[in-house]
Amino acid sequence: MRKIVFGEHDTNTLRQFDNCLEAGNVVGGVLCADGHYGYSQPVGGVIVYDNQISPSGVGYDIACGNKAVKTNLHFDDIKNDIPRIMDEIASRISFGIGRKNKERVDHELFDDPDWNVFRQIGQQEHDKLKKLAVDQLGTVGAGNHFVDILIEEETGDVWVANHFGSRGFGHKTASGFLNLANGRAFSDRAPGESMEQAPTLIDLDSELGDLYYRAMTLAGKYAYAGRDYVMDEVLSILGAASEFEVHNHHNFAWKEIHDGKERIVVRKGATPSAPGQLGFIGGSMGDISVIVQGKDNAENKNAFYSTVHGAGRIMSRTQAAGKMNWKKRTRTGGQISQDMMDKAVKRFGVELRGGGTDESPFVYRRLQTVLDAHEDTIDIRHVLKPIGVCMAGANEFDPYKD
């Protein structure tokens, strides 16, 4: 079995990674340098299976990912207009719960034959999930999901990036298949599961494995459609055109050939980086982001062509922002004050809309440190500095966030 660990990690994360390597038909695994403790499989963890798939490994935010676009604008075109641009992004794009506009986003994916997966489970389940998917397409959600305006300082080029996944449709798909795999009905209320939950595994050639793989793939198409829609909205606000695009999932399971055999590669918070493949890696709101490209070498092959998806958390939401009382909508405790966050963001030169202290620069590793750990497997093609960041409000509850 091949086991690769990049960077430094706490004991809980390393133990969770080892537990995943010991369950099922595992061929190998990678723990990326942005890794941290997660549900069942660590974020930043890559587990490679022979003919098995893991809905708990893919996680609840199926097909969470990034889209980044280089626009035809230069910094001089927008530098005096950043506050207005960010105000318009915050008012036009739907962050958090609900939709700010009632525009129905129609899309060809709603005619995809794989919706029949849910009809096989039950007509009621199909109808509810499809309605939720239609209602939420093009919404960003909460948690660490964002829309950024960035500058490539070397060239002055303006970039736009977004980060979110398959929203409530993906979340309910994940919980439904986890129920089925554990002998419950799709729509049952799942029992409280701990972060230490053993991986849930399904044989890919079983009926359930086939249904899950098709449902996950559909959630992937849905996430791509949502990120495309939001990107088009932001380009419209900027009056810009796209010149170059990078688009990836980082919570997904791929069928890939490794060492001459087809494998299932489950990446939770990890970006595919095959030779020549591009990926967008976002830092915190007070740090750089980058476009990376997978190297064609033995080191990258040995890492199952996988790399980081971000800077990686070093502080939990509760540690950072304090404990939330949702009835009173107040927080108590927390290591990061609003003043600390405001000063850090201002110092970095970012125009921020939304975002709480649990998403402040203090709760993430420095991205360059994480990238340095992977320098043998990826090349950095573009270094981007955020000048505008938009997220859901600080205390906005979203059951479908990361």
PDB file of N, CA, C and O in Angstrom, residues 59-62 129 132 136 165-176 219 222 400:
ATOM      1  N   GLY A  59     -18.161  13.087   1.128  1.00  0.00           N
ATOM      2  CA  GLY A  59     -18.710  14.035   2.090  1.00  0.00           C
ATOM      3  C   GLY A  59     -20.062  14.587   1.690  1.00  0.00           C
ATOM      4  O   GLY A  59     -20.653  14.206   0.674  1.00  0.00           O
ATOM      5  N   TYR A  60     -20.536  15.532   2.510  1.00  0.00           N
ATOM      6  CA  TYR A  60     -21.874  16.097   2.335  1.00  0.00           C
ATOM      7  C   TYR A  60     -21.918  17.181   1.263  1.00  0.00           C
ATOM      8  O   TYR A  60     -22.938  17.394   0.624  1.00  0.00           O
ATOM      9  N   ASP A  61     -20.824  17.900   1.063  1.00  0.00           N
ATOM     10  CA  ASP A  61     -20.806  18.947   0.038  1.00  0.00           C
ATOM     11  C   ASP A  61     -20.209  18.351  -1.236  1.00  0.00           C
ATOM     12  O   ASP A  61     -19.101  18.666  -1.642  1.00  0.00           O
ATOM     13  N   ILE A  62     -21.000  17.446  -1.850  1.00  0.00           N
ATOM     14  CA  ILE A  62     -20.532  16.764  -3.058  1.00  0.00           C
ATOM     15  C   ILE A  62     -20.154  17.810  -4.118  1.00  0.00           C
ATOM     16  O   ILE A  62     -20.897  18.754  -4.367  1.00  0.00           O
ATOM     17  N   LEU A 129     -36.133  16.480  -4.202  1.00  0.00           N
ATOM     18  CA  LEU A 129     -34.741  16.822  -4.495  1.00  0.00           C
ATOM     19  C   LEU A 129     -34.624  17.690  -5.744  1.00  0.00           C
ATOM     20  O   LEU A 129     -33.832  18.639  -5.775  1.00  0.00           O
ATOM     21  N   LEU A 132     -35.682  21.217  -4.886  1.00  0.00           N
ATOM     22  CA  LEU A 132     -34.631  21.890  -4.113  1.00  0.00           C
ATOM     23  C   LEU A 132     -33.484  22.306  -5.029  1.00  0.00           C
ATOM     24  O   LEU A 132     -32.949  23.414  -4.924  1.00  0.00           O
ATOM     25  N   GLN A 136     -32.246  26.204  -5.738  1.00  0.00           N
ATOM     26  CA  GLN A 136     -30.957  26.674  -5.217  1.00  0.00           C
ATOM     27  C   GLN A 136     -29.872  26.827  -6.272  1.00  0.00           C
ATOM     28  O   GLN A 136     -28.775  27.289  -5.939  1.00  0.00           O
ATOM     29  N   GLY A 165     -20.344  24.318  -3.806  1.00  0.00           N
ATOM     30  CA  GLY A 165     -20.623  23.001  -4.359  1.00  0.00           C
ATOM     31  C   GLY A 165     -22.057  22.800  -4.783  1.00  0.00           C
ATOM     32  O   GLY A 165     -22.676  23.674  -5.395  1.00  0.00           O
ATOM     33  N   SER A 166     -22.612  21.648  -4.418  1.00  0.00           N
ATOM     34  CA  SER A 166     -23.922  21.238  -4.940  1.00  0.00           C
ATOM     35  C   SER A 166     -25.070  21.562  -3.990  1.00  0.00           C
ATOM     36  O   SER A 166     -26.175  21.049  -4.154  1.00  0.00           O
ATOM     37  N   ARG A 167     -24.769  22.390  -2.968  1.00  0.00           N
ATOM     38  CA  ARG A 167     -25.802  22.966  -2.109  1.00  0.00           C
ATOM     39  C   ARG A 167     -26.694  21.891  -1.462  1.00  0.00           C
ATOM     40  O   ARG A 167     -26.240  20.793  -1.180  1.00  0.00           O
ATOM     41  N   GLY A 168     -27.962  22.190  -1.252  1.00  0.00           N
ATOM     42  CA  GLY A 168     -28.835  21.254  -0.546  1.00  0.00           C
ATOM     43  C   GLY A 168     -29.061  19.959  -1.295  1.00  0.00           C
ATOM     44  O   GLY A 168     -29.234  18.896  -0.683  1.00  0.00           O
ATOM     45  N   PHE A 169     -29.027  20.032  -2.632  1.00  0.00           N
ATOM     46  CA  PHE A 169     -29.191  18.822  -3.434  1.00  0.00           C
ATOM     47  C   PHE A 169     -28.071  17.826  -3.116  1.00  0.00           C
ATOM     48  O   PHE A 169     -28.308  16.638  -2.883  1.00  0.00           O
ATOM     49  N   GLY A 170     -26.837  18.296  -3.082  1.00  0.00           N
ATOM     50  CA  GLY A 170     -25.713  17.418  -2.768  1.00  0.00           C
ATOM     51  C   GLY A 170     -25.750  16.908  -1.349  1.00  0.00           C
ATOM     52  O   GLY A 170     -25.464  15.731  -1.083  1.00  0.00           O
ATOM     53  N   HIS A 171     -26.108  17.790  -0.428  1.00  0.00           N
ATOM     54  CA  HIS A 171     -26.158  17.419   0.990  1.00  0.00           C
ATOM     55  C   HIS A 171     -27.185  16.317   1.221  1.00  0.00           C
ATOM     56  O   HIS A 171     -26.914  15.316   1.902  1.00  0.00           O
ATOM     57  N   LYS A 172     -28.375  16.478   0.649  1.00  0.00           N
ATOM     58  CA  LYS A 172     -29.433  15.478   0.854  1.00  0.00           C
ATOM     59  C   LYS A 172     -29.149  14.191   0.076  1.00  0.00           C
ATOM     60  O   LYS A 172     -29.541  13.106   0.504  1.00  0.00           O
ATOM     61  N   THR A 173     -28.456  14.312  -1.058  1.00  0.00           N
ATOM     62  CA  THR A 173     -28.013  13.120  -1.779  1.00  0.00           C
ATOM     63  C   THR A 173     -27.036  12.322  -0.924  1.00  0.00           C
ATOM     64  O   THR A 173     -27.158  11.096  -0.784  1.00  0.00           O
ATOM     65  N   ALA A 174     -26.070  13.017  -0.324  1.00  0.00           N
ATOM     66  CA  ALA A 174     -25.081  12.347   0.532  1.00  0.00           C
ATOM     67  C   ALA A 174     -25.744  11.675   1.723  1.00  0.00           C
ATOM     68  O   ALA A 174     -25.497  10.490   2.003  1.00  0.00           O
ATOM     69  N   SER A 175     -26.596  12.410   2.428  1.00  0.00           N
ATOM     70  CA  SER A 175     -27.227  11.837   3.624  1.00  0.00           C
ATOM     71  C   SER A 175     -28.143  10.675   3.248  1.00  0.00           C
ATOM     72  O   SER A 175     -28.216   9.663   3.961  1.00  0.00           O
ATOM     73  N   GLY A 176     -28.816  10.769   2.104  1.00  0.00           N
ATOM     74  CA  GLY A 176     -29.702   9.689   1.665  1.00  0.00           C
ATOM     75  C   GLY A 176     -28.949   8.411   1.358  1.00  0.00           C
ATOM     76  O   GLY A 176     -29.354   7.313   1.777  1.00  0.00           O
ATOM     77  N   ALA A 219     -24.659  15.458  -9.217  1.00  0.00           N
ATOM     78  CA  ALA A 219     -24.367  16.566  -8.295  1.00  0.00           C
ATOM     79  C   ALA A 219     -23.145  17.349  -8.780  1.00  0.00           C
ATOM     80  O   ALA A 219     -23.077  18.578  -8.609  1.00  0.00           O
ATOM     81  N   TYR A 222     -24.290  19.601 -11.477  1.00  0.00           N
ATOM     82  CA  TYR A 222     -25.060  20.672 -10.839  1.00  0.00           C
ATOM     83  C   TYR A 222     -24.129  21.738 -10.256  1.00  0.00           C
ATOM     84  O   TYR A 222     -24.364  22.946 -10.408  1.00  0.00           O
ATOM     85  N   TYR A 400     -26.345  23.611   4.732  1.00  0.00           N
ATOM     86  CA  TYR A 400     -25.667  22.967   3.609  1.00  0.00           C
ATOM     87  C   TYR A 400     -24.251  23.512   3.415  1.00  0.00           C
ATOM     88  O   TYR A 400     -23.626  23.267   2.398  1.00  0.00           O
TER      89      TYR A 400
END
